[in-house]
Short mmCIF file of C-alpha atoms in Angstrom, two decimals:
data_model
loop_
_atom_site.label_atom_id
_atom_site.label_comp_id
_atom_site.label_asym_id
_atom_site.label_seq_id
_atom_site.Cartn_x
_atom_site.Cartn_y
_atom_site.Cartn_z
CA UNK A 5 47.27 70.13 -54.67
CA UNK A 6 50.83 68.75 -54.62
CA UNK A 7 51.14 65.45 -52.87
CA UNK A 8 54.78 64.64 -53.15
CA UNK A 9 57.70 66.80 -52.08
CA UNK A 10 59.96 64.90 -54.52
CA UNK A 11 58.27 65.59 -57.83
CA UNK A 12 55.04 66.30 -59.65
CA UNK A 13 52.51 64.13 -61.41
CA UNK A 14 50.58 60.89 -60.59
CA UNK A 15 53.71 58.67 -60.42
CA UNK A 16 55.45 60.93 -57.86
CA UNK A 17 52.23 61.17 -55.80
CA UNK A 18 51.73 57.41 -55.97
CA UNK A 19 55.35 56.73 -54.74
CA UNK A 20 54.94 59.21 -51.90
CA UNK A 21 51.71 57.64 -50.80
CA UNK A 22 53.19 54.07 -51.11
CA UNK A 23 56.15 55.17 -49.03
CA UNK A 24 53.91 55.17 -45.97
CA UNK A 25 53.33 51.44 -46.25
CA UNK A 26 56.16 50.04 -43.96
CA UNK A 27 56.01 46.27 -44.25
CA UNK A 28 57.85 45.64 -41.02
CA UNK A 29 55.13 47.31 -39.02
CA UNK A 30 52.26 46.74 -41.40
CA UNK A 31 52.37 42.91 -41.72
CA UNK A 32 52.03 41.96 -37.97
CA UNK A 33 48.67 43.55 -37.44
CA UNK A 34 47.27 42.00 -40.73
CA UNK A 35 48.71 38.67 -39.87
CA UNK A 36 47.40 38.92 -36.25
CA UNK A 37 43.97 39.81 -37.58
CA UNK A 38 43.90 36.70 -39.77
CA UNK A 39 45.21 34.61 -36.89
CA UNK A 40 42.31 35.77 -34.80
CA UNK A 41 39.98 34.55 -37.56
CA UNK A 42 41.73 31.15 -37.77
CA UNK A 43 41.63 30.81 -33.97
CA UNK A 44 37.87 31.31 -34.04
CA UNK A 45 37.21 28.33 -36.15
CA UNK A 46 35.15 28.58 -39.34
CA UNK A 47 36.39 31.46 -41.27
CA UNK A 48 34.35 33.83 -43.46
CA UNK A 49 36.80 35.15 -45.92
CA UNK A 50 34.72 38.36 -46.62
CA UNK A 51 34.64 39.22 -42.87
CA UNK A 52 38.32 38.35 -42.44
CA UNK A 53 39.17 40.54 -45.45
CA UNK A 54 37.16 43.50 -44.01
CA UNK A 55 38.87 43.35 -40.64
CA UNK A 56 42.36 42.94 -42.18
CA UNK A 57 41.50 45.91 -44.44
CA UNK A 58 40.57 47.98 -41.41
CA UNK A 59 43.89 47.06 -39.70
CA UNK A 60 45.65 48.12 -42.93
CA UNK A 61 44.06 51.59 -42.90
CA UNK A 62 44.53 52.02 -39.13
CA UNK A 63 48.28 51.41 -39.39
CA UNK A 64 48.54 53.52 -42.57
CA UNK A 65 46.90 56.38 -40.73
CA UNK A 66 49.44 55.94 -37.88
CA UNK A 67 52.35 56.07 -40.32
CA UNK A 68 51.16 59.13 -42.19
CA UNK A 69 50.20 61.02 -38.98
CA UNK A 70 53.51 60.18 -37.32
CA UNK A 71 55.49 61.46 -40.31
CA UNK A 72 53.34 64.58 -40.60
CA UNK A 73 53.89 65.47 -36.91
CA UNK A 74 57.55 64.57 -36.81
CA UNK A 75 58.58 66.38 -40.02
CA UNK A 76 56.05 69.16 -40.60
CA UNK A 77 55.16 70.07 -37.00
CA UNK A 78 58.12 69.10 -34.88
CA UNK A 79 60.96 69.20 -37.28
CA UNK A 80 62.41 66.05 -35.77
CA UNK A 81 62.81 64.16 -39.09
CA UNK A 82 65.23 65.21 -41.78
CA UNK A 83 62.82 64.46 -44.67
CA UNK A 84 59.37 63.25 -45.56
CA UNK A 85 58.02 62.35 -48.99
CA UNK A 86 54.56 63.88 -48.52
CA UNK A 87 53.54 67.58 -48.45
CA UNK A 88 51.27 68.98 -45.76
CA UNK A 89 48.40 68.74 -48.20
CA UNK A 90 49.43 65.20 -49.17
CA UNK A 91 49.50 64.10 -45.54
CA UNK A 92 46.08 65.59 -44.93
CA UNK A 93 44.70 64.00 -48.04
CA UNK A 94 46.11 60.59 -47.17
CA UNK A 95 44.62 60.82 -43.68
CA UNK A 96 41.26 61.57 -45.09
CA UNK A 97 41.48 58.78 -47.60
CA UNK A 98 42.76 56.26 -45.05
CA UNK A 99 40.12 57.32 -42.51
CA UNK A 100 37.39 56.87 -45.25
CA UNK A 101 38.81 53.39 -46.07
CA UNK A 102 38.84 52.38 -42.38
CA UNK A 103 35.21 53.67 -42.04
CA UNK A 104 34.05 51.61 -44.99
CA UNK A 105 35.69 48.42 -43.66
CA UNK A 106 34.24 49.04 -40.18
CA UNK A 107 30.76 49.71 -41.65
CA UNK A 108 31.02 46.38 -43.51
CA UNK A 109 31.95 44.60 -40.29
CA UNK A 110 28.89 46.20 -38.60
CA UNK A 111 26.64 44.86 -41.35
CA UNK A 112 28.15 41.45 -41.60
CA UNK A 113 29.44 40.62 -38.14
CA UNK A 114 27.40 42.96 -35.84
CA UNK A 115 28.03 46.12 -33.93
CA UNK A 116 30.37 44.47 -31.48
CA UNK A 117 32.89 43.69 -34.19
CA UNK A 118 32.84 47.29 -35.38
CA UNK A 119 33.17 48.71 -31.89
CA UNK A 120 36.09 46.44 -31.10
CA UNK A 121 37.78 47.56 -34.33
CA UNK A 122 37.35 51.32 -33.88
CA UNK A 123 39.96 51.82 -31.16
CA UNK A 124 42.76 50.72 -33.49
CA UNK A 125 42.19 53.71 -35.70
CA UNK A 126 41.96 56.01 -32.60
CA UNK A 127 45.34 54.68 -31.44
CA UNK A 128 46.85 55.13 -34.87
CA UNK A 129 45.56 58.70 -35.34
CA UNK A 130 46.37 59.81 -31.78
CA UNK A 131 49.84 58.24 -31.50
CA UNK A 132 51.43 61.53 -32.47
CA UNK A 133 51.42 64.02 -30.85
CA UNK A 134 49.06 62.93 -28.05
CA UNK A 135 50.22 59.41 -27.10
CA UNK A 136 53.87 59.39 -27.83
CA UNK A 137 54.98 61.94 -25.22
CA UNK A 138 54.30 59.66 -22.17
CA UNK A 139 55.72 56.26 -21.26
CA UNK A 140 52.47 54.32 -21.58
CA UNK A 141 51.38 55.88 -24.82
CA UNK A 142 54.76 55.80 -26.50
CA UNK A 143 55.45 52.22 -25.53
CA UNK A 144 52.16 50.45 -25.61
CA UNK A 145 50.28 52.07 -28.62
CA UNK A 146 51.50 49.62 -31.27
CA UNK A 147 51.30 46.52 -28.86
CA UNK A 148 47.83 47.52 -27.91
CA UNK A 149 46.81 47.83 -31.57
CA UNK A 150 48.14 44.15 -32.22
CA UNK A 151 46.23 42.93 -29.24
CA UNK A 152 43.09 44.61 -30.53
CA UNK A 153 43.72 43.21 -33.98
CA UNK A 154 43.68 39.74 -32.57
CA UNK A 155 40.59 40.30 -30.50
CA UNK A 156 38.80 42.05 -33.33
CA UNK A 157 39.72 39.41 -35.86
CA UNK A 158 38.49 36.60 -33.55
CA UNK A 159 35.23 38.51 -32.56
CA UNK A 160 34.26 39.28 -36.12
CA UNK A 161 34.16 35.56 -36.82
CA UNK A 162 32.84 34.20 -33.45
CA UNK A 163 30.75 37.21 -32.37
CA UNK A 164 32.23 36.78 -28.94
CA UNK A 165 35.46 36.45 -27.01
CA UNK A 166 36.97 33.46 -25.23
CA UNK A 167 39.51 32.96 -22.55
CA UNK A 168 42.04 31.64 -25.13
CA UNK A 169 41.87 34.74 -27.33
CA UNK A 170 42.00 37.05 -24.26
CA UNK A 171 45.02 35.16 -22.99
CA UNK A 172 46.87 35.25 -26.31
CA UNK A 173 46.11 39.00 -26.63
CA UNK A 174 47.80 39.49 -23.21
CA UNK A 175 50.77 37.54 -24.46
CA UNK A 176 51.18 39.66 -27.45
CA UNK A 177 50.73 42.83 -25.45
CA UNK A 178 53.63 41.80 -23.15
CA UNK A 179 55.81 40.47 -25.89
CA UNK A 180 55.60 43.61 -28.15
CA UNK A 181 55.67 46.01 -25.23
CA UNK A 182 58.97 44.46 -24.18
CA UNK A 183 60.34 44.80 -27.77
CA UNK A 184 59.20 48.38 -27.93
CA UNK A 185 61.00 49.27 -24.68
CA UNK A 186 64.20 47.92 -26.16
CA UNK A 187 63.65 49.73 -29.43
CA UNK A 188 63.28 53.05 -27.56
CA UNK A 189 66.71 52.63 -25.95
CA UNK A 190 68.39 53.71 -29.27
CA UNK A 191 66.78 57.08 -29.05
CA UNK A 192 67.52 57.60 -25.34
CA UNK A 193 69.76 60.59 -25.76
CA UNK A 194 67.61 62.49 -28.20
CA UNK A 195 64.34 61.63 -26.36
CA UNK A 196 65.92 62.86 -23.05
CA UNK A 197 66.99 66.08 -24.71
CA UNK A 198 63.44 66.96 -25.86
CA UNK A 199 61.84 65.59 -22.49
CA UNK A 200 60.10 62.68 -24.30
CA UNK A 201 59.29 60.36 -21.50
CA UNK A 202 59.79 56.82 -22.93
CA UNK A 203 60.44 53.98 -20.54
CA UNK A 204 64.14 54.21 -21.25
CA UNK A 205 64.16 57.87 -20.22
CA UNK A 206 62.04 57.28 -17.16
CA UNK A 207 63.91 54.19 -15.83
CA UNK A 208 67.34 54.58 -17.46
CA UNK A 209 68.62 52.19 -20.23
CA UNK A 210 69.80 49.41 -17.94
CA UNK A 211 66.67 49.23 -15.81
CA UNK A 212 64.57 49.57 -18.91
CA UNK A 213 66.31 46.66 -20.55
CA UNK A 214 65.70 44.47 -17.43
CA UNK A 215 62.06 45.47 -17.43
CA UNK A 216 61.75 44.59 -21.06
CA UNK A 217 63.38 41.17 -20.60
CA UNK A 218 60.90 40.53 -17.75
CA UNK A 219 57.99 41.26 -20.13
CA UNK A 220 59.42 38.94 -22.75
CA UNK A 221 59.82 36.15 -20.18
CA UNK A 222 56.23 36.72 -18.96
CA UNK A 223 54.97 36.37 -22.54
CA UNK A 224 56.84 33.09 -23.11
CA UNK A 225 55.70 31.66 -19.73
CA UNK A 226 52.20 32.87 -20.56
CA UNK A 227 51.98 31.08 -23.91
CA UNK A 228 53.19 27.87 -22.31
CA UNK A 229 50.61 28.20 -19.54
CA UNK A 230 47.83 28.76 -22.08
CA UNK A 231 48.87 25.75 -24.15
CA UNK A 232 48.75 23.57 -21.00
CA UNK A 233 45.62 24.98 -19.38
CA UNK A 234 43.18 26.00 -22.03
CA UNK A 235 41.34 23.94 -24.60
CA UNK A 236 41.53 25.27 -28.13
CA UNK A 237 45.31 26.01 -27.87
CA UNK A 238 47.14 22.85 -28.79
CA UNK A 239 50.25 21.86 -26.66
CA UNK A 240 52.40 22.44 -29.76
CA UNK A 241 51.77 26.18 -29.37
CA UNK A 242 54.31 26.10 -26.55
CA UNK A 243 56.89 25.71 -29.28
CA UNK A 244 56.48 29.49 -29.99
CA UNK A 245 58.03 30.21 -26.67
CA UNK A 246 60.97 27.95 -27.44
CA UNK A 247 61.67 29.63 -30.83
CA UNK A 248 61.27 33.09 -29.48
CA UNK A 249 63.33 32.30 -26.41
CA UNK A 250 66.29 31.30 -28.53
CA UNK A 251 66.09 34.66 -30.35
CA UNK A 252 65.71 36.53 -27.13
CA UNK A 253 68.69 34.84 -25.62
CA UNK A 254 70.83 36.00 -28.53
CA UNK A 255 69.37 39.50 -28.50
CA UNK A 256 69.64 40.18 -24.76
CA UNK A 257 73.32 41.12 -24.96
CA UNK A 258 73.10 43.13 -28.21
CA UNK A 259 72.86 46.89 -28.45
CA UNK A 260 69.36 48.17 -28.89
CA UNK A 261 69.19 48.52 -32.65
CA UNK A 262 70.46 45.04 -33.33
CA UNK A 263 68.40 43.61 -30.46
CA UNK A 264 65.25 45.20 -31.86
CA UNK A 265 65.89 43.84 -35.31
CA UNK A 266 66.39 40.32 -33.93
CA UNK A 267 63.41 40.46 -31.63
CA UNK A 268 61.02 41.72 -34.35
CA UNK A 269 61.94 38.91 -36.58
CA UNK A 270 61.62 36.57 -33.60
CA UNK A 271 58.13 37.90 -33.08
CA UNK A 272 57.29 36.83 -36.73
CA UNK A 273 58.54 33.30 -35.89
CA UNK A 274 56.54 33.38 -32.70
CA UNK A 275 53.32 34.17 -34.56
CA UNK A 276 54.18 31.74 -37.42
CA UNK A 277 54.52 28.82 -34.87
CA UNK A 278 51.24 29.76 -33.15
CA UNK A 279 49.46 29.82 -36.51
CA UNK A 280 50.95 26.57 -37.56
CA UNK A 281 50.01 24.94 -34.18
CA UNK A 282 46.44 26.17 -34.30
CA UNK A 283 45.97 25.40 -38.00
CA UNK A 284 47.61 21.96 -38.22
CA UNK A 285 47.49 20.85 -34.54
CA UNK A 286 50.51 18.48 -34.83
CA UNK A 287 50.27 17.28 -31.25
CA UNK A 288 46.46 17.47 -30.99
#
């Protein structure tokens, strides 16, 4: 069975399969999973590795399925490196990898950890063509996956959830949903032409941008409130809001593509400051 559309042989197949690892979208769920483990306290490296592995396979599944649907079924994309058979084989392999990691979590951390991890794969597999045609699914699929990565990474270590991790998951959900709304602005004309109901299409670009900025502000206010109100989140975590707020202030007047690029990198800084605050506790 041919795997690559750009050549034959193992090297071409390997390059085609590796092309579906998109670091910009792959690193945040892995980092968030590990942040959840750090937030829980004592970290079992084997359990943390299993959960991070499950997140990798869930996001890889989403990338392959999205490319398969957009190129081979809808004809929206101009090119795709994998054949139909290659896409299907990659989906089977990534699904098997996810199942192995989830089974390991069940054995080492209990059924709760496995059950909290399972929805991430469902979101990834169902993103296209089921979820990406309505405003909620198209906008909140990836943010919900990140929130679940945090909750699952925490639960796998602590075998329970706490107000602090639930609050931070809500912060990430707001933050990334706001970024995704702005990201969808750049495809407004095309999405409207095919009746794809993103938030930008439903509200219009101007109102969608205001809605997105409100979500970003809510996330920044939320992390400050958590740092002040909840034990286990040091006051220095509020610095994440300051760092991201500077980036958001620059991005708010930019066109959607540049704004998205800035905000995604700002979200990396946001997470980095949170990790440093929890890990080193510079202000107690």
